[in-house]
mmCIF file of C-alpha atoms in Angstrom:
data_model
loop_
_atom_site.group_PDB
_atom_site.id
_atom_site.type_symbol
_atom_site.label_atom_id
_atom_site.label_comp_id
_atom_site.label_asym_id
_atom_site.label_seq_id
_atom_site.Cartn_x
_atom_site.Cartn_y
_atom_site.Cartn_z
ATOM 1 C CA MET A 172 91.589 234.291 16.826
ATOM 2 C CA THR A 173 91.222 230.602 16.371
ATOM 3 C CA GLU A 174 91.860 228.051 18.984
ATOM 4 C CA VAL A 175 94.472 225.435 18.209
ATOM 5 C CA ILE A 176 94.820 221.848 18.830
ATOM 6 C CA LEU A 177 95.745 220.767 22.266
ATOM 7 C CA HIS A 178 97.885 218.011 23.559
ATOM 8 C CA SER A 179 99.294 217.135 26.967
ATOM 9 C CA CYS A 180 102.781 217.179 28.416
ATOM 10 C CA PRO A 181 104.047 213.841 29.001
ATOM 11 C CA VAL A 182 105.374 214.382 32.484
ATOM 12 C CA CYS A 183 102.968 217.055 34.172
ATOM 13 C CA ARG A 184 99.996 216.566 31.996
ATOM 14 C CA THR A 185 99.778 220.370 31.445
ATOM 15 C CA SER A 186 97.886 221.244 28.277
ATOM 16 C CA LEU A 187 100.244 222.187 25.410
ATOM 17 C CA GLU A 188 99.649 223.924 21.973
ATOM 18 C CA LEU A 189 100.980 222.997 18.740
ATOM 19 C CA ASP A 190 103.795 225.653 18.543
ATOM 20 C CA ASP A 191 104.897 224.755 22.202
ATOM 21 C CA LEU A 192 108.472 223.430 21.787
ATOM 22 C CA PHE A 193 108.822 222.915 25.489
ATOM 23 C CA CYS A 194 106.189 222.773 28.228
ATOM 24 C CA PRO A 195 105.716 225.998 30.017
ATOM 25 C CA ASN A 196 105.185 224.405 33.306
ATOM 26 C CA CYS A 197 107.701 221.969 33.843
ATOM 27 C CA GLY A 198 110.281 222.626 30.816
ATOM 28 C CA ARG A 199 109.904 219.009 29.275
ATOM 29 C CA GLU A 200 110.400 219.177 25.756
ATOM 30 C CA SER A 201 107.316 218.993 23.948
ATOM 31 C CA PRO A 202 106.667 215.899 21.638
ATOM 32 C CA VAL A 203 106.326 216.567 18.088
ATOM 33 C CA GLN A 204 102.706 216.938 16.973
ATOM 34 C CA LYS A 205 101.789 216.590 13.354
ATOM 35 C CA PRO A 206 98.836 218.789 12.344
ATOM 36 C CA PRO A 207 95.916 216.960 10.797
ATOM 37 C CA PRO A 208 95.979 216.546 6.857
ATOM 38 C CA ASN A 209 93.380 219.151 6.355
ATOM 39 C CA GLY A 210 95.083 221.530 8.750
ATOM 40 C CA SER A 211 93.658 222.743 12.183
ATOM 41 C CA PRO A 212 89.831 222.354 12.543
ATOM 42 C CA SER A 213 88.242 225.567 12.748
ATOM 43 C CA ALA A 214 86.928 226.632 16.336
ATOM 44 C CA THR A 215 85.501 229.908 15.646
ATOM 45 C CA LEU A 216 81.896 230.842 15.984
ATOM 46 C CA GLY A 217 79.934 232.575 13.180
ATOM 47 C CA LEU A 218 77.430 235.073 14.098
ATOM 48 C CA PRO A 219 75.912 236.151 10.883
ATOM 49 C CA THR A 220 73.673 238.836 12.392
ATOM 50 C CA ARG A 221 76.588 240.589 14.214
ATOM 51 C CA ARG A 222 79.384 242.942 13.081
ATOM 52 C CA GLU A 223 82.836 243.794 14.408
ATOM 53 C CA PHE A 224 84.677 246.654 14.999
ATOM 54 C CA SER A 225 88.116 247.787 16.607
ATOM 55 C CA CYS A 226 88.226 250.722 19.005
ATOM 56 C CA GLU A 227 91.301 253.140 18.249
ATOM 57 C CA GLY A 228 90.745 254.569 21.975
ATOM 58 C CA CYS A 229 91.309 251.563 24.087
ATOM 59 C CA GLY A 230 92.032 248.761 21.475
ATOM 60 C CA ALA A 231 89.051 246.593 22.318
ATOM 61 C CA SER A 232 87.930 244.200 19.590
ATOM 62 C CA MET A 233 83.945 243.782 19.705
ATOM 63 C CA SER A 234 81.168 241.983 18.184
ATOM 64 C CA TYR A 235 77.989 244.071 18.172
ATOM 65 C CA ASP A 236 74.304 244.187 16.900
ATOM 66 C CA PRO A 237 74.152 246.160 13.654
ATOM 67 C CA SER A 238 70.753 247.596 14.841
ATOM 68 C CA VAL A 239 72.466 249.985 17.173
ATOM 69 C CA GLN A 240 72.075 253.491 15.999
ATOM 70 C CA SER A 241 74.888 255.144 17.473
ATOM 71 C CA LEU A 242 77.885 252.943 18.068
ATOM 72 C CA ARG A 243 80.375 253.682 20.798
ATOM 73 C CA CYS A 244 83.047 251.476 22.362
ATOM 74 C CA PRO A 245 81.364 250.119 25.727
ATOM 75 C CA TYR A 246 84.685 250.260 27.596
ATOM 76 C CA CYS A 247 85.973 254.029 26.875
ATOM 77 C CA GLY A 248 82.905 255.387 24.952
ATOM 78 C CA SER A 249 85.064 256.469 21.832
ATOM 79 C CA VAL A 250 83.313 256.621 18.683
ATOM 80 C CA LYS A 251 86.683 256.237 16.741
ATOM 81 C CA ILE A 252 86.033 252.931 15.854
ATOM 82 C CA GLU A 253 86.949 250.734 12.784
ATOM 83 C CA ARG A 254 84.480 248.496 11.352
ATOM 84 C CA ARG A 255 85.995 245.354 10.002
ATOM 85 C CA GLU A 256 85.181 242.077 8.303
ATOM 86 C CA SER A 257 84.005 239.180 10.663
ATOM 87 C CA GLN A 258 86.876 237.212 11.740
ATOM 88 C CA GLY A 259 84.686 234.766 13.852
ATOM 89 C CA LEU A 260 84.439 234.543 17.460
ATOM 90 C CA LEU A 261 86.643 231.817 19.183
ATOM 91 C CA ARG A 262 83.856 229.198 20.087
ATOM 92 C CA PRO A 263 83.507 229.378 23.918
ATOM 93 C CA ASP A 264 82.914 226.308 25.799
ATOM 94 C CA GLY A 265 80.171 228.041 27.700
ATOM 95 C CA VAL A 266 78.491 231.559 27.995
ATOM 96 C CA VAL A 267 77.184 232.411 31.505
ATOM 97 C CA PRO A 268 74.203 234.422 30.950
ATOM 98 C CA PHE A 269 73.122 237.954 32.496
ATOM 99 C CA SER A 270 71.051 237.344 35.639
ATOM 100 C CA VAL A 271 71.058 241.031 36.800
ATOM 101 C CA ASP A 272 69.144 243.419 34.614
ATOM 102 C CA GLU A 273 69.778 247.054 33.867
ATOM 103 C CA LYS A 274 67.377 248.448 36.693
ATOM 104 C CA ALA A 275 69.037 246.431 39.314
ATOM 105 C CA VAL A 276 72.486 247.394 38.057
ATOM 106 C CA ARG A 277 71.378 251.163 38.482
ATOM 107 C CA THR A 278 70.209 250.494 42.236
ATOM 108 C CA LEU A 279 73.463 248.565 42.957
ATOM 109 C CA LEU A 280 75.451 251.290 41.722
ATOM 110 C CA ARG A 281 73.898 254.038 43.857
ATOM 111 C CA THR A 282 74.247 251.653 47.026
ATOM 112 C CA HIS A 283 77.809 251.315 46.174
ATOM 113 C CA LEU A 284 78.431 255.212 45.594
ATOM 114 C CA THR A 285 77.100 256.215 49.106
ATOM 115 C CA LYS A 286 78.274 253.085 51.395
ATOM 116 C CA SER A 287 81.308 254.867 52.285
ATOM 117 C CA TRP A 288 81.236 257.791 54.973
ATOM 118 C CA PHE A 289 84.062 259.511 52.756
ATOM 119 C CA SER A 290 81.665 259.796 49.867
ATOM 120 C CA PRO A 291 80.909 263.323 48.898
ATOM 121 C CA GLY A 292 77.214 264.445 50.118
ATOM 122 C CA ASP A 293 76.216 265.534 46.837
ATOM 123 C CA LEU A 294 77.515 262.557 44.813
ATOM 124 C CA LEU A 295 74.155 261.180 43.811
ATOM 125 C CA ARG A 296 72.488 264.603 43.258
ATOM 126 C CA GLU A 297 75.504 266.076 41.065
ATOM 127 C CA GLY A 298 76.540 263.026 39.491
ATOM 128 C CA THR A 299 75.193 261.408 36.226
ATOM 129 C CA LEU A 300 75.419 257.786 35.002
ATOM 130 C CA VAL A 301 76.338 258.553 31.235
ATOM 131 C CA LYS A 302 76.847 255.202 30.201
ATOM 132 C CA ILE A 303 75.691 251.588 30.968
ATOM 133 C CA GLU A 304 76.494 248.719 28.673
ATOM 134 C CA PRO A 305 76.227 244.903 28.856
ATOM 135 C CA VAL A 306 79.451 243.146 27.532
ATOM 136 C CA TYR A 307 80.353 239.432 27.371
ATOM 137 C CA VAL A 308 83.881 239.281 28.495
ATOM 138 C CA PRO A 309 86.327 236.670 27.279
ATOM 139 C CA CYS A 310 88.065 234.604 29.884
ATOM 140 C CA TRP A 311 90.453 231.660 30.020
ATOM 141 C CA VAL A 312 89.019 229.463 32.993
ATOM 142 C CA PHE A 313 92.021 227.347 34.073
ATOM 143 C CA SER A 314 92.201 223.892 36.373
ATOM 144 C CA ALA A 315 95.044 222.592 38.018
ATOM 145 C CA GLN A 316 96.304 220.138 40.665
ATOM 146 C CA THR A 317 98.996 221.103 43.067
ATOM 147 C CA ALA A 318 101.599 219.392 45.295
ATOM 148 C CA THR A 319 103.126 221.878 47.960
ATOM 149 C CA GLN A 320 105.870 221.725 50.340
ATOM 150 C CA TRP A 321 106.097 224.454 52.919
ATOM 151 C CA THR A 322 108.092 225.797 55.525
ATOM 152 C CA ALA A 323 107.972 228.565 58.231
ATOM 153 C CA ASP A 324 108.821 229.753 61.607
ATOM 154 C CA VAL A 325 106.513 229.746 64.422
ATOM 155 C CA ALA A 326 106.379 231.610 67.860
ATOM 156 C CA ASP A 327 105.171 228.310 69.496
ATOM 157 C CA VAL A 328 108.245 227.121 71.323
ATOM 158 C CA PRO A 329 108.723 224.808 74.412
ATOM 159 C CA LEU A 330 108.594 226.351 77.630
ATOM 160 C CA GLY A 331 112.270 227.416 78.657
ATOM 161 C CA ALA A 332 113.463 227.222 75.118
ATOM 162 C CA ASN A 333 116.330 229.480 74.484
ATOM 163 C CA GLY A 334 114.967 230.852 70.830
ATOM 164 C CA THR A 335 111.724 232.623 70.426
ATOM 165 C CA TRP A 336 111.189 230.743 66.960
ATOM 166 C CA ARG A 337 111.072 227.320 65.832
ATOM 167 C CA PRO A 338 110.917 225.776 62.273
ATOM 168 C CA VAL A 339 108.065 223.915 61.054
ATOM 169 C CA TYR A 340 107.171 222.285 57.579
ATOM 170 C CA GLY A 341 104.458 220.302 55.678
ATOM 171 C CA GLU A 342 103.129 219.319 52.556
ATOM 172 C CA HIS A 343 99.500 220.047 50.963
ATOM 173 C CA GLN A 344 97.755 218.636 47.942
ATOM 174 C CA GLY A 345 95.353 221.206 46.239
ATOM 175 C CA GLU A 346 93.184 221.217 43.157
ATOM 176 C CA TYR A 347 91.718 224.262 41.578
ATOM 177 C CA SER A 348 88.714 224.264 38.823
ATOM 178 C CA ALA A 349 88.128 228.116 38.343
ATOM 179 C CA ILE A 350 91.028 230.323 37.888
ATOM 180 C CA PHE A 351 89.831 233.276 35.593
ATOM 181 C CA VAL A 352 92.176 235.086 33.291
ATOM 182 C CA PRO A 353 90.840 237.806 31.188
ATOM 183 C CA ALA A 354 91.446 237.355 27.403
ATOM 184 C CA SER A 355 90.261 240.966 27.286
ATOM 185 C CA ARG A 356 92.653 243.700 25.790
ATOM 186 C CA VAL A 357 91.072 246.109 27.982
ATOM 187 C CA LEU A 358 90.291 244.499 31.416
ATOM 188 C CA SER A 359 93.153 243.720 33.696
ATOM 189 C CA LEU A 360 93.583 240.781 35.974
ATOM 190 C CA GLU A 361 93.169 243.013 38.953
ATOM 191 C CA GLU A 362 89.665 244.122 37.377
ATOM 192 C CA MET A 363 88.417 240.594 36.795
ATOM 193 C CA ASP A 364 89.588 239.442 40.345
ATOM 194 C CA SER A 365 87.627 242.267 41.768
ATOM 195 C CA LEU A 366 84.460 240.963 40.206
ATOM 196 C CA GLY A 367 84.663 237.692 42.027
ATOM 197 C CA ASN A 368 83.715 234.267 40.612
ATOM 198 C CA PHE A 369 81.208 233.342 37.996
ATOM 199 C CA ASP A 370 79.116 230.105 38.466
ATOM 200 C CA LEU A 371 80.058 228.096 35.330
ATOM 201 C CA THR A 372 77.569 225.568 36.018
ATOM 202 C CA GLU A 373 74.715 227.999 34.560
ATOM 203 C CA ALA A 374 76.741 228.630 31.348
ATOM 204 C CA VAL A 375 74.850 228.052 28.153
ATOM 205 C CA GLY A 376 75.659 227.258 24.566
ATOM 206 C CA PRO A 377 77.363 230.213 22.535
ATOM 207 C CA GLU A 378 73.965 230.311 20.586
ATOM 208 C CA ILE A 379 72.720 232.872 23.121
ATOM 209 C CA LEU A 380 74.866 235.552 21.608
ATOM 210 C CA GLU A 381 73.002 235.453 18.136
ATOM 211 C CA GLY A 382 70.685 238.341 17.862
ATOM 212 C CA GLY A 383 71.410 239.560 21.351
ATOM 213 C CA SER A 384 71.941 243.439 22.178
ATOM 214 C CA ALA A 385 74.919 243.039 24.250
ATOM 215 C CA PHE A 386 78.549 243.610 23.244
ATOM 216 C CA VAL A 387 80.626 240.596 22.799
ATOM 217 C CA GLU A 388 84.509 241.058 23.166
ATOM 218 C CA LEU A 389 86.556 238.795 21.079
ATOM 219 C CA PHE A 390 89.361 236.737 22.334
ATOM 220 C CA THR A 391 92.465 238.807 21.963
ATOM 221 C CA ILE A 392 94.754 237.189 24.584
ATOM 222 C CA PRO A 393 96.031 233.867 23.686
ATOM 223 C CA ARG A 394 95.699 230.717 26.102
ATOM 224 C CA LYS A 395 99.459 230.400 25.978
ATOM 225 C CA TYR A 396 100.149 233.980 27.327
ATOM 226 C CA ALA A 397 97.459 233.678 29.934
ATOM 227 C CA ARG A 398 99.005 230.307 31.352
ATOM 228 C CA SER A 399 101.693 232.210 33.261
ATOM 229 C CA PHE A 400 98.967 234.528 34.922
ATOM 230 C CA ALA A 401 97.128 231.429 36.138
ATOM 231 C CA ALA A 402 100.222 229.564 37.397
ATOM 232 C CA GLU A 403 101.050 232.780 39.378
ATOM 233 C CA LYS A 404 97.837 233.085 40.807
ATOM 234 C CA ILE A 405 97.538 229.221 41.706
ATOM 235 C CA ARG A 406 100.782 229.868 43.680
ATOM 236 C CA ARG A 407 99.514 232.607 45.557
ATOM 237 C CA LEU A 408 96.335 230.791 46.464
ATOM 238 C CA GLU A 409 98.364 227.869 47.776
ATOM 239 C CA ALA A 410 100.548 230.094 50.155
ATOM 240 C CA GLU A 411 97.382 231.685 51.438
ATOM 241 C CA THR A 412 95.863 228.105 51.908
ATOM 242 C CA CYS A 413 98.769 226.845 53.594
ATOM 243 C CA ARG A 414 99.007 229.748 55.854
ATOM 244 C CA ARG A 415 95.196 229.429 56.825
ATOM 245 C CA LYS A 416 95.148 225.898 57.194
ATOM 246 C CA PHE A 417 98.562 225.119 59.002
ATOM 247 C CA LEU A 418 99.601 228.112 60.676
ATOM 248 C CA GLN A 419 98.279 230.423 63.549
ATOM 249 C CA ALA A 420 98.953 233.766 64.461
ATOM 250 C CA GLY A 421 102.649 234.405 65.423
ATOM 251 C CA HIS A 422 104.627 232.957 62.408
ATOM 252 C CA ARG A 423 107.210 234.294 59.940
ATOM 253 C CA ASN A 424 109.161 233.325 56.689
ATOM 254 C CA LEU A 425 106.438 231.184 55.161
ATOM 255 C CA ASN A 426 107.985 229.549 51.801
ATOM 256 C CA VAL A 427 105.996 227.428 49.281
ATOM 257 C CA ASN A 428 107.291 225.380 46.758
ATOM 258 C CA VAL A 429 104.253 224.662 44.477
ATOM 259 C CA THR A 430 104.371 222.035 41.893
ATOM 260 C CA ILE A 431 101.764 222.495 39.248
ATOM 261 C CA THR A 432 100.341 219.369 37.137
ATOM 262 C CA HIS A 433 97.478 218.942 34.679
ATOM 263 C CA LEU A 434 97.160 222.607 33.983
ATOM 264 C CA SER A 435 94.573 223.306 31.314
ATOM 265 C CA GLY A 436 92.524 226.369 30.091
ATOM 266 C CA ARG A 437 89.206 226.588 28.560
ATOM 267 C CA PRO A 438 87.364 229.607 26.691
ATOM 268 C CA TYR A 439 84.288 231.186 28.288
ATOM 269 C CA LEU A 440 82.360 234.452 27.976
ATOM 270 C CA VAL A 441 81.111 236.035 31.294
ATOM 271 C CA PRO A 442 78.623 238.771 31.728
ATOM 272 C CA VAL A 443 79.712 242.317 32.946
ATOM 273 C CA TRP A 444 78.091 245.654 33.055
ATOM 274 C CA VAL A 445 80.265 248.374 32.236
ATOM 275 C CA LEU A 446 79.239 251.909 33.630
ATOM 276 C CA ALA A 447 80.444 255.286 33.374
ATOM 277 C CA TYR A 448 79.557 257.969 36.295
ATOM 278 C CA ARG A 449 80.556 261.601 35.750
ATOM 279 C CA TYR A 450 80.837 263.696 38.729
ATOM 280 C CA ARG A 451 82.146 267.458 38.605
ATOM 281 C CA GLY A 452 83.964 266.919 35.294
ATOM 282 C CA LYS A 453 85.634 263.691 36.107
ATOM 283 C CA VAL A 454 84.518 260.231 34.573
ATOM 284 C CA PHE A 455 84.591 257.053 37.016
ATOM 285 C CA ARG A 456 84.337 253.604 35.532
ATOM 286 C CA PHE A 457 82.559 250.819 37.328
ATOM 287 C CA LEU A 458 81.999 247.154 36.552
ATOM 288 C CA VAL A 459 79.340 245.092 37.851
ATOM 289 C CA ASN A 460 79.160 241.308 37.811
ATOM 290 C CA GLY A 461 76.377 240.328 35.602
ATOM 291 C CA GLN A 462 75.524 237.142 37.410
ATOM 292 C CA THR A 463 76.060 237.900 41.022
ATOM 293 C CA GLY A 464 75.624 241.834 41.129
ATOM 294 C CA LEU A 465 79.096 242.682 43.012
ATOM 295 C CA VAL A 466 80.085 246.160 42.096
ATOM 296 C CA THR A 467 83.734 247.277 41.722
ATOM 297 C CA GLY A 468 85.240 250.612 40.951
ATOM 298 C CA ARG A 469 86.641 253.593 42.502
ATOM 299 C CA VAL A 470 84.260 256.084 44.297
ATOM 300 C CA PRO A 471 84.897 259.767 44.631
ATOM 301 C CA ILE A 472 86.372 260.866 47.922
ATOM 302 C CA SER A 473 85.253 263.950 49.853
ATOM 303 C CA TRP A 474 88.652 265.451 50.915
ATOM 304 C CA THR A 475 86.566 267.873 53.252
ATOM 305 C CA LYS A 476 85.593 264.639 55.095
ATOM 306 C CA VAL A 477 88.918 263.074 55.012
ATOM 307 C CA THR A 478 90.223 266.145 56.579
ATOM 308 C CA VAL A 479 87.532 266.379 59.418
ATOM 309 C CA TYR A 480 88.366 262.692 60.020
ATOM 310 C CA VAL A 481 92.175 263.308 60.322
ATOM 311 C CA LEU A 482 91.630 266.403 62.543
ATOM 312 C CA ALA A 483 89.319 264.619 64.850
ATOM 313 C CA ALA A 484 91.634 261.751 65.097
ATOM 314 C CA MET A 485 94.715 263.959 65.852
ATOM 315 C CA THR A 486 92.647 265.679 68.393
ATOM 316 C CA ALA A 487 91.753 262.337 70.129
ATOM 317 C CA ILE A 488 95.119 261.222 70.271
ATOM 318 C CA VAL A 489 96.389 264.512 71.768
ATOM 319 C CA ALA A 490 93.596 264.402 74.414
ATOM 320 C CA VAL A 491 94.503 260.833 75.326
ATOM 321 C CA ALA A 492 98.168 261.930 75.704
ATOM 322 C CA MET A 493 97.230 264.907 77.643
ATOM 323 C CA LEU A 494 95.111 262.762 80.008
ATOM 324 C CA SER A 495 97.582 260.105 80.320
ATOM 325 C CA ARG A 496 100.067 262.746 81.412
ATOM 326 C CA VAL A 497 97.879 264.319 84.061
ATOM 327 C CA LEU A 498 96.952 260.846 85.452
ATOM 328 C CA GLY A 499 100.653 260.045 85.609
#
């Protein structure tokens, strides 16, 4: 995947690509752009000491260190992989290095597995960490400016008013600089959001990838397809900002009209530890932010504890009801 030349919409200043006939943000027809005489300049990054493969199991396209003896997909563990000729990695604007090592990741996982009262009591004793791999995950990092008009109903009405709700409205100007959208074929937008943010000020040049043992996932989701996810995420964030900033408890029917301008996205690689944990025949996948140590993933549940909790809650409700009837 190679990066295409960008130009800007003359109306909203959103970054456009050569094959955009209309601005995907405001709908304005895109000015005709002539490609350079020698074609689009290459924006790929050659990594001579690394090889590439495609996983037949989950569809991931990865770059790896050929010194790895037993090659498995870091996401699904499949050995059904197809080695291919290097197509070059889209040159990222920056690579966020790993700050959390494997030993710390193992400790973080143990804490994550046992922090809930509903976790099985034998989870650590009977479970096994079967896979732990460092992966540089490709992302589009978007920035934008917003102008929002909002309306809502609030319960704060004058004393003696006939109604219980009154309308309010307002405006808000916003600016966003780090909206992460995965360019991965495997990780979903929800999984990326669950990993939290990455500090891009610590990003370094892509030369750090050369000779490294971490897997590097190739950019497989073009920026033009990621833009709509970024715009939708920005609209949700604007709605939450207006709710938090202007509305107190007791409101309804919040509506926001968000105008997005200067929308642009740049390619980055971010560090993620991918873990597989086997417990009683089932495999659970966990992800760890390789910069902050934030762990995400579904922890097994002890249905015995759930049953005990439900029965205790029902018993308490019945006891309170009986006590109220006696006292009444």
